[in-house]
mmCIF file of C-alpha atoms and ligand atoms in Angstrom:
data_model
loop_
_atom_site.group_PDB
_atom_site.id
_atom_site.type_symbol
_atom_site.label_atom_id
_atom_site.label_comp_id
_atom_site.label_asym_id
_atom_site.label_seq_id
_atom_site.Cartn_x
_atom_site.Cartn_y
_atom_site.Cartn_z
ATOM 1 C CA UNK A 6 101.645 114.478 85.806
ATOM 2 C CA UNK A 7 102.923 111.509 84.225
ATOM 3 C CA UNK A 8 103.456 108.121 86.739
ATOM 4 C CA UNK A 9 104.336 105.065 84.421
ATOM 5 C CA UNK A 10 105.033 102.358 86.927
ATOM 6 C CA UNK A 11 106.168 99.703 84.657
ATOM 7 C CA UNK A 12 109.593 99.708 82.318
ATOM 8 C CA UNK A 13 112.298 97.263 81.393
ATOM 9 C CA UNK A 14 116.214 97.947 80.773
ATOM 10 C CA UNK A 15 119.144 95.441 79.435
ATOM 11 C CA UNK A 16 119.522 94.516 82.793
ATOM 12 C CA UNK A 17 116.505 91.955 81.858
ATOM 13 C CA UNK A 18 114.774 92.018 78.456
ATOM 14 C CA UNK A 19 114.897 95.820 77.465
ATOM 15 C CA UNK A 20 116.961 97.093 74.613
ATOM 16 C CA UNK A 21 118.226 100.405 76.237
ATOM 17 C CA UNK A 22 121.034 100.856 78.832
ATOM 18 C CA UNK A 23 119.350 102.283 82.546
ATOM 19 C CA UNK A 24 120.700 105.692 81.180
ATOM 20 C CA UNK A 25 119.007 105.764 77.781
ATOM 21 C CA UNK A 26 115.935 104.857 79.579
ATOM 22 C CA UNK A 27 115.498 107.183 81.754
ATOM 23 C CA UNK A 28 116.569 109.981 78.804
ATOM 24 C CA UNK A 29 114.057 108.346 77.060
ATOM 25 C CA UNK A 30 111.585 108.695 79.647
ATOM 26 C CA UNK A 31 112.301 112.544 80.339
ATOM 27 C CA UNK A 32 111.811 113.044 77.087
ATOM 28 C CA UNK A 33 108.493 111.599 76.712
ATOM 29 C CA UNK A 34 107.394 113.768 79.802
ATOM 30 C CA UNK A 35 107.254 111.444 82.175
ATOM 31 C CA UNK A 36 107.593 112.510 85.559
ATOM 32 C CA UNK A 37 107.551 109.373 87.221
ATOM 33 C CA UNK A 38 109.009 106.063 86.078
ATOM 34 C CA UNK A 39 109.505 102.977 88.348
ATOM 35 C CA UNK A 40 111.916 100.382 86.722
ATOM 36 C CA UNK A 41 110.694 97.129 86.653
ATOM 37 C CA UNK A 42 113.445 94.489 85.357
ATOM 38 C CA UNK A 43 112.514 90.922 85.235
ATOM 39 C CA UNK A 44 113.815 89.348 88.027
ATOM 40 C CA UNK A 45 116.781 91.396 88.827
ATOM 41 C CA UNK A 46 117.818 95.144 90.055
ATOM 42 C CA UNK A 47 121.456 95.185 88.138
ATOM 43 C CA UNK A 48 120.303 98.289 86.332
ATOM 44 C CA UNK A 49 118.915 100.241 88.985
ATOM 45 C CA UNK A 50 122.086 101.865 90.000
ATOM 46 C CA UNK A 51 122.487 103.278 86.874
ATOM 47 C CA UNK A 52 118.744 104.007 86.623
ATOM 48 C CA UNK A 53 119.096 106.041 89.700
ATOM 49 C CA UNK A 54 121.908 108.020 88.857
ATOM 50 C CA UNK A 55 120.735 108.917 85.562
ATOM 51 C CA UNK A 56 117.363 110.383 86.917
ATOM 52 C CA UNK A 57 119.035 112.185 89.579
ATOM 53 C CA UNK A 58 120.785 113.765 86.795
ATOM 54 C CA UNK A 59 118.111 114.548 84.741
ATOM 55 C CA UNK A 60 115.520 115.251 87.410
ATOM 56 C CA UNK A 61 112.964 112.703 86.858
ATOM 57 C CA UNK A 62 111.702 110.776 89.575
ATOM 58 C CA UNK A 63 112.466 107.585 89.851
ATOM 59 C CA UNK A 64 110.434 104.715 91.935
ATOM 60 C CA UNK A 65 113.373 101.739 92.019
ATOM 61 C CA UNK A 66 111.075 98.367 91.477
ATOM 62 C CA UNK A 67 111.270 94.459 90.277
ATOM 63 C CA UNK A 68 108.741 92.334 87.938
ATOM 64 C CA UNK A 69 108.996 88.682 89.885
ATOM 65 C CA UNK A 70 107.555 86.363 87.771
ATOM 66 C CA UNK A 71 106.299 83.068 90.183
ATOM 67 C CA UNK A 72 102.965 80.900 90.271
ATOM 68 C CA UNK A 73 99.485 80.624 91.973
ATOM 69 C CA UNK A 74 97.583 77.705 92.281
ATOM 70 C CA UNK A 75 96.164 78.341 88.554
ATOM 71 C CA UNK A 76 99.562 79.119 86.535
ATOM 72 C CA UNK A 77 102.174 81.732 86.008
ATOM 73 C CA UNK A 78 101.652 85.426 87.292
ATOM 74 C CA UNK A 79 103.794 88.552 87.195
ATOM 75 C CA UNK A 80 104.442 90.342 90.634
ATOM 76 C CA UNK A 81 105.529 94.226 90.364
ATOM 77 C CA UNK A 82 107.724 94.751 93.200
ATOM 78 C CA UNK A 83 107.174 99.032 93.432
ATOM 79 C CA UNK A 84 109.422 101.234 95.790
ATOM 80 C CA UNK A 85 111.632 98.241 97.138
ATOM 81 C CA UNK A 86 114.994 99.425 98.243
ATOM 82 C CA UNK A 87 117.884 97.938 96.381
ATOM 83 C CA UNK A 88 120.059 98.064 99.479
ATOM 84 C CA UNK A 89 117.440 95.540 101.797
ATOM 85 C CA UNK A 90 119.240 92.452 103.270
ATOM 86 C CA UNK A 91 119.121 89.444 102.087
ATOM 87 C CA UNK A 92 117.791 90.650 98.364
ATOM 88 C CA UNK A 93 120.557 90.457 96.259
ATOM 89 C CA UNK A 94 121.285 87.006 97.533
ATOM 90 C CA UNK A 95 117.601 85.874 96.903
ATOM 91 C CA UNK A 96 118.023 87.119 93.292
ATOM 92 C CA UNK A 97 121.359 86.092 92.812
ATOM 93 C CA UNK A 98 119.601 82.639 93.036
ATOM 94 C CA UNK A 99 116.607 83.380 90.511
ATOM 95 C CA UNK A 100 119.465 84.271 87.762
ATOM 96 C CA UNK A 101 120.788 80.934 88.046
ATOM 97 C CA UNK A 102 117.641 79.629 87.850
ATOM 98 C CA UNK A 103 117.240 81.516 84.490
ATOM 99 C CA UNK A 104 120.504 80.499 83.307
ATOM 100 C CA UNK A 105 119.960 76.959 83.727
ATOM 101 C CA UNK A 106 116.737 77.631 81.388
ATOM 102 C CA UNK A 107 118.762 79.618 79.488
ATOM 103 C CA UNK A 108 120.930 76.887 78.320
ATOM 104 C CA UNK A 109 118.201 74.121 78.567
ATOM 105 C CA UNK A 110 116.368 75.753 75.956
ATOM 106 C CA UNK A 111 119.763 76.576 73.712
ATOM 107 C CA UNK A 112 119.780 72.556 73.822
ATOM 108 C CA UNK A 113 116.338 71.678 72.842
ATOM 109 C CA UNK A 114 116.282 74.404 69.952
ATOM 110 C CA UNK A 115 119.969 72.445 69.213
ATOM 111 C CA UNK A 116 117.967 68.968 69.168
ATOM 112 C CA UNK A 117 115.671 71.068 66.745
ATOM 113 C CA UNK A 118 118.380 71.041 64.270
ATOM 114 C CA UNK A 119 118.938 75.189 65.181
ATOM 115 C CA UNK A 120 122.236 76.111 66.594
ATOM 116 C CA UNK A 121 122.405 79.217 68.701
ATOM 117 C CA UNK A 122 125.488 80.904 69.880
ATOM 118 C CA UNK A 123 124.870 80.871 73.884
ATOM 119 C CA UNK A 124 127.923 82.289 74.796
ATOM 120 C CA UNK A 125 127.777 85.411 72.070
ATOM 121 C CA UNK A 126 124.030 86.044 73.240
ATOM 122 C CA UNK A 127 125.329 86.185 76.825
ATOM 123 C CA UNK A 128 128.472 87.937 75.903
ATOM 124 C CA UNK A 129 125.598 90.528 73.913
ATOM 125 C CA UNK A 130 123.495 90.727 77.142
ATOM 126 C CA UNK A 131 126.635 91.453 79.457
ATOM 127 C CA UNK A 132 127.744 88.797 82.027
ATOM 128 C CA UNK A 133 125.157 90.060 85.061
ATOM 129 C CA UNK A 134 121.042 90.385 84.638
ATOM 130 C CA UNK A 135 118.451 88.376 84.118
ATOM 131 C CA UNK A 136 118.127 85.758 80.827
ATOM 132 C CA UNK A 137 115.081 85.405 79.206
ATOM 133 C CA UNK A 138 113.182 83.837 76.673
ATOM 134 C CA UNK A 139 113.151 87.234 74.480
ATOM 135 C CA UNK A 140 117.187 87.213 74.305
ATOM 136 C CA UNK A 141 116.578 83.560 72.412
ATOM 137 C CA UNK A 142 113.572 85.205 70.501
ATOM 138 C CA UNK A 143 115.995 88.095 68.899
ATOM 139 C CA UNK A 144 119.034 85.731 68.405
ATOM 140 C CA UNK A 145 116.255 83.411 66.330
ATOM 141 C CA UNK A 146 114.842 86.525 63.925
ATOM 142 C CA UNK A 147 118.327 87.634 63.849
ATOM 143 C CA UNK A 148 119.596 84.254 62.523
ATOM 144 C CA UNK A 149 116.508 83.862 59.969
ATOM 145 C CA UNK A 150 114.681 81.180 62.037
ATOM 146 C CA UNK A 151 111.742 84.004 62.626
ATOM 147 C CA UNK A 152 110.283 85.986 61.178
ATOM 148 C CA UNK A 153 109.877 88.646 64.382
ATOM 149 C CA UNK A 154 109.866 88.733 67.982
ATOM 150 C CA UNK A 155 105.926 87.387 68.013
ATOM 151 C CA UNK A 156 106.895 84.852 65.232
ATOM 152 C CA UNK A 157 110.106 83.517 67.605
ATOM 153 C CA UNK A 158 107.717 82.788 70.303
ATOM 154 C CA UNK A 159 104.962 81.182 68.523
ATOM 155 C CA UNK A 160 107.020 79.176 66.221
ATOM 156 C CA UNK A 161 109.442 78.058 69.240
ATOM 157 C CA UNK A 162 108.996 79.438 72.528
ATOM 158 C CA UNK A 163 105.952 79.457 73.697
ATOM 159 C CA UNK A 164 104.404 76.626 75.922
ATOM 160 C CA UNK A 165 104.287 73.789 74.326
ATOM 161 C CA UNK A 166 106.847 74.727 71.279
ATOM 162 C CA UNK A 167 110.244 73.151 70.778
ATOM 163 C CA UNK A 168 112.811 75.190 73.337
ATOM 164 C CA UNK A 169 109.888 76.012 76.033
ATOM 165 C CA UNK A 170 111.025 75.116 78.884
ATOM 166 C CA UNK A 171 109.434 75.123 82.190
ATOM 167 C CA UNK A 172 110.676 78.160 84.814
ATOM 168 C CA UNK A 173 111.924 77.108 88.250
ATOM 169 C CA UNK A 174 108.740 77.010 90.198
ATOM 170 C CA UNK A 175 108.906 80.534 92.454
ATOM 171 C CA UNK A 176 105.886 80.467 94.550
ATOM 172 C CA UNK A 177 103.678 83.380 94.704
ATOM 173 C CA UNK A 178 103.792 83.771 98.310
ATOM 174 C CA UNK A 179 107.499 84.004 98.777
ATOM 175 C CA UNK A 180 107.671 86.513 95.746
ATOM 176 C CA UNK A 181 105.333 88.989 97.909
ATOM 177 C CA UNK A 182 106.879 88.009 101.333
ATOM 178 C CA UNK A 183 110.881 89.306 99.346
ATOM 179 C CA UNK A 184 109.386 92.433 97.895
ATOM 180 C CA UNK A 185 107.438 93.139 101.227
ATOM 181 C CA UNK A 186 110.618 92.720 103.443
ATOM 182 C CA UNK A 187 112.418 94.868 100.935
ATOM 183 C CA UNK A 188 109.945 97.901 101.611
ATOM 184 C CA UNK A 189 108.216 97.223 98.417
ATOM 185 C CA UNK A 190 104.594 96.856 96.994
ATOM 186 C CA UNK A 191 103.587 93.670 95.654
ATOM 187 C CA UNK A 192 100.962 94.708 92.280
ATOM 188 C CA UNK A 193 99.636 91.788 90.040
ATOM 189 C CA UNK A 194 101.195 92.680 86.982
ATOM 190 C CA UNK A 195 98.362 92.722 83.453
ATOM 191 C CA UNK A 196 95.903 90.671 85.284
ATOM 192 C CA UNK A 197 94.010 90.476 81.957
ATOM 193 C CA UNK A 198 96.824 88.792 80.037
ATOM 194 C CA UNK A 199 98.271 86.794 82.292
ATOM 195 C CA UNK A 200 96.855 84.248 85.305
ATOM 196 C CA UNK A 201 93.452 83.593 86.341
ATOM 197 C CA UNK A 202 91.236 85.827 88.347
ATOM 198 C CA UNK A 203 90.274 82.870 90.325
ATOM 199 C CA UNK A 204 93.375 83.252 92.259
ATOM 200 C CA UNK A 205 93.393 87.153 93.109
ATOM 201 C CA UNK A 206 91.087 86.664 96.630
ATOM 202 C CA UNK A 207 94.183 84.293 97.597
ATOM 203 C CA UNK A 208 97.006 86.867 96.422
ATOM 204 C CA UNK A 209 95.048 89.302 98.417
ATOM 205 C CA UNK A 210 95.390 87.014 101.570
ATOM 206 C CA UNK A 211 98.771 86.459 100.961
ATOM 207 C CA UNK A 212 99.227 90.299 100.860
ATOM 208 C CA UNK A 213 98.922 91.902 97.333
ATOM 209 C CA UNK A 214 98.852 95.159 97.779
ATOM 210 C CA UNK A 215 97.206 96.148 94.131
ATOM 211 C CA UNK A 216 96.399 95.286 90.378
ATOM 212 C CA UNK A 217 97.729 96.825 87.313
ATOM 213 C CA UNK A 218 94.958 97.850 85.648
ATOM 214 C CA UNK A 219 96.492 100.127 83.262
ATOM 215 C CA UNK A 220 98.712 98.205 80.800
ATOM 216 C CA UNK A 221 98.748 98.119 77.275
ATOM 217 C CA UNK A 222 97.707 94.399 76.843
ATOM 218 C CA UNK A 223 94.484 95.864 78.647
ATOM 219 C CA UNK A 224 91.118 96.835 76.459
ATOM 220 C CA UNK A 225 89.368 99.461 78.096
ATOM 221 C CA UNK A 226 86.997 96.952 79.635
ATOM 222 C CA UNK A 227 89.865 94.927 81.147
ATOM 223 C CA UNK A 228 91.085 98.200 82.492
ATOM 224 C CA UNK A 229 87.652 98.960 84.263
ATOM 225 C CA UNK A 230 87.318 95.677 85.368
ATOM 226 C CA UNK A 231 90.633 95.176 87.788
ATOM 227 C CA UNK A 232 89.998 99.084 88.419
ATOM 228 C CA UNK A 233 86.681 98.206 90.132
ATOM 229 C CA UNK A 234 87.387 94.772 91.204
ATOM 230 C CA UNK A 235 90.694 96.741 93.094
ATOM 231 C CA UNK A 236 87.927 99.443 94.362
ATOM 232 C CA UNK A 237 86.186 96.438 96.126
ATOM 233 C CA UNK A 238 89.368 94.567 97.520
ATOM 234 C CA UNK A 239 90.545 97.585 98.852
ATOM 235 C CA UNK A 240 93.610 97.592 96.724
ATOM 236 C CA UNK A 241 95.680 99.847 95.165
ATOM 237 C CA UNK A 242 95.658 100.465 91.137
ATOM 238 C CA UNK A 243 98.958 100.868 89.025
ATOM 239 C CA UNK A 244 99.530 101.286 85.256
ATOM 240 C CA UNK A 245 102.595 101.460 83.398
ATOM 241 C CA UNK A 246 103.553 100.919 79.832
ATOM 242 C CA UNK A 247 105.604 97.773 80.494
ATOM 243 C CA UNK A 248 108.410 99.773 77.657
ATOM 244 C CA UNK A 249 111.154 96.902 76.883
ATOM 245 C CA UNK A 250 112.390 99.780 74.116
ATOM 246 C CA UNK A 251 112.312 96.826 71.352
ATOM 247 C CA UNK A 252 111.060 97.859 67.718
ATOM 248 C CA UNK A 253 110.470 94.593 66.522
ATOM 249 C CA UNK A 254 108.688 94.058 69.793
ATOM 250 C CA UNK A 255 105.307 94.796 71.518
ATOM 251 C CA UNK A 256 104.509 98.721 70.276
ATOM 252 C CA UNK A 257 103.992 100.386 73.561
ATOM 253 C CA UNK A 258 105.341 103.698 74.579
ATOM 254 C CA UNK A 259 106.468 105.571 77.580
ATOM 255 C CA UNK A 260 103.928 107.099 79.867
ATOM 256 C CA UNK A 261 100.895 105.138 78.138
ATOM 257 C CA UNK A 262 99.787 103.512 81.148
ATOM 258 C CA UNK A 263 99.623 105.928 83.904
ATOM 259 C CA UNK A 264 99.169 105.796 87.491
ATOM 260 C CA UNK A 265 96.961 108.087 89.373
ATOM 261 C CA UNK A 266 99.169 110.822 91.968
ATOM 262 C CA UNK A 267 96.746 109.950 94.906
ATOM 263 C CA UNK A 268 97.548 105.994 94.152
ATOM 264 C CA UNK A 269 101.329 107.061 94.335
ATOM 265 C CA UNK A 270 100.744 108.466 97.648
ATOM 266 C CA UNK A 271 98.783 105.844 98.721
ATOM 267 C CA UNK A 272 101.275 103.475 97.545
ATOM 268 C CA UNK A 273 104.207 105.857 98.954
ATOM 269 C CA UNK A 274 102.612 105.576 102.516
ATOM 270 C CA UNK A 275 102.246 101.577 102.276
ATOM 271 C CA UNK A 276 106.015 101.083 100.825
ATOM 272 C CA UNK A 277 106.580 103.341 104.257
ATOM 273 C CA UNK A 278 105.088 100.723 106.333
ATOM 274 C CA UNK A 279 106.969 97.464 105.255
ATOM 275 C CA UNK A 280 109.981 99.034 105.544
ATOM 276 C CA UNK A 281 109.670 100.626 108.940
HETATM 277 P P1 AMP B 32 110.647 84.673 80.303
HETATM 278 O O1 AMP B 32 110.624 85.541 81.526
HETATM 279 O O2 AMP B 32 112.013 84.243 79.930
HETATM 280 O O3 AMP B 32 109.676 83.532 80.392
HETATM 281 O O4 AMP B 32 110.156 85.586 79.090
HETATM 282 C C1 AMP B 32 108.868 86.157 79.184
HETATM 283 C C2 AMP B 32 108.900 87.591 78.673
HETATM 284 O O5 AMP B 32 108.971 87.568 77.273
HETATM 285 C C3 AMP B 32 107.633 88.334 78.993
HETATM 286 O O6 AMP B 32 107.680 88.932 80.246
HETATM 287 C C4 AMP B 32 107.576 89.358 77.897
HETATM 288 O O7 AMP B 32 108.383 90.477 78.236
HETATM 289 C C5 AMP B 32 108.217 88.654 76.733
HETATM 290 N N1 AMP B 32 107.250 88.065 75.789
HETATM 291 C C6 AMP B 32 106.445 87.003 75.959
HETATM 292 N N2 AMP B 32 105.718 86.739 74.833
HETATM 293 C C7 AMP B 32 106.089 87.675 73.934
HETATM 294 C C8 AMP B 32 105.712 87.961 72.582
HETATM 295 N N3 AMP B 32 104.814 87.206 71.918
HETATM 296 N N4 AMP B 32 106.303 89.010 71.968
HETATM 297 C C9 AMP B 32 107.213 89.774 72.628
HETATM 298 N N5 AMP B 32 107.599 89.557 73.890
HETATM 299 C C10 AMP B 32 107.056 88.525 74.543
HETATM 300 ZN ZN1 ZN B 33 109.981 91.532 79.526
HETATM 301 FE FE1 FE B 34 105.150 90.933 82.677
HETATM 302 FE FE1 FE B 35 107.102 93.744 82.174
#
């Protein structure tokens, strides 16, 4: 059985429409696919509909990026429902948030001497969903300012380039307290790449519920390491491909991080609890 936990749409910084994602994901033989969008839920609807349709599975979810103590972390939010009060407010705020960025950076790239078109990128993206660095990244390779997707970022957005610009500072706690109250699992997203492990025995405290161990940006000894490090915090372990759908992206595909079934169940039975 296939479980990939971890997937984007163009409701944040994927390339495919809910629909084409999930076809996508049938046809690769997955079985299981949560959807993960940056910040936002706007495509789960869609999402949910389409594997209904097509019989896959499908395990509604969130990526909330926020901060411990030693920098910026990725939160998977897995089996939250999209319905729970108060979320859609909460998030409605976190867009704006991006948005603000969104444009900040359009200016500093401007004082760079490069001229983006913020409105057609936006008009592109669609008016709802979450705005991202990567949506600046393709307008810049598409405009001849990069080379690719990896270029964009090093040449320009990355911390300490020209257009980076600080995200609104989301605290780690109140990222896991939102997905908890919305029936969700909080799971460190690629522990490995991003954030410190200094800071996991305080996640833990603050209610982390697991570690994604299996991600692409993940040697094999990165993998074993959050696997056994989960095994002795008594946490649950994810993987997922983290698919945005983007050629001139990162090359990962669907289903190549996996999820155990008994870790489904387990996580199944927790999601269960926060939202009784
Ligand atoms: P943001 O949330 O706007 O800060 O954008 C961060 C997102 O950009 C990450 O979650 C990745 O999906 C993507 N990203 C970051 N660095 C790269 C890179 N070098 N190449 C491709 N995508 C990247
Ligand atoms: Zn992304
Ligand atoms: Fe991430
Ligand atoms: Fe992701």
């Amino acid at each position: 059985m296939i479980i990939d936990l971890h997937s984007h749409t163009h409701a944040s910084d994927g390339i495919l429409r809910p629909s084409e994602l999930i076809q996508t994901a049938k046809g690769a033989g997955v079985d299981v696919l949560a959807v993960t969008d940056h910040d936002t839920i706007d495509g789960l609807d869609e999402a949910m509909r389409a594997a209904r349709e097509l019989g896959l599975e499908l395990l509604p979810g969130i990526e909330i990026s926020c901060f411990a103590p030693a920098g910026e972390i990725h939160v998977l939010g897995l089996g939250i429902d999209p319905a729970a009060p108060g979320l859609v407010e909460w998030l409605d705020e976190l867009m704006a948030r991006r948005r603000e960025r969104f444009f900040a950076m359009i200016e500093q790239l401007g004082a760079a001497g490069i001229a983006l078109d913020a409105e057609a990128i936006i008009t592109e993206h669609g008016e709802r969903g979450s705005l991202g660095r990567p949506h600046i990244a393709r307008a810049l390779v598409a405009g001849g300012h990069a080379t690719s997707i990896d270029d964009a970022f090093r040449k320009f957005l990355n911390k300490g380039r020209p257009a980076y610009v600080e995200r609104y500072r989301l605290e780690a706690a109140d990222a896991i307290a939102h997905i908890h109250a919305a029936g969700g699992c909080a799971v460190q997203a690629h522990p490995g790449a991003m954030g410190s492990d200094a800071d996991i025995p305080a996640l833990v405290e603050l209610g982390l519920d697991g570690l994604e161990a299996g991600h692409p940006d993940h040697s094999p000894g990165k993998r074993a390491r959050y696997e056994s490090m989960a095994a002795e915090l008594g946490l649950l372990v994810t993987g997922g491909s983290d698919y945005h759908g983007d050629p001139a992206g990162r090359a990962t595909k669907l289903g190549q991080g996996r999820t155990a079934e008994a870790m489904l169940a387990r996580l199944r039975e927790r999601s269960a609890r926060y939202a009784g």
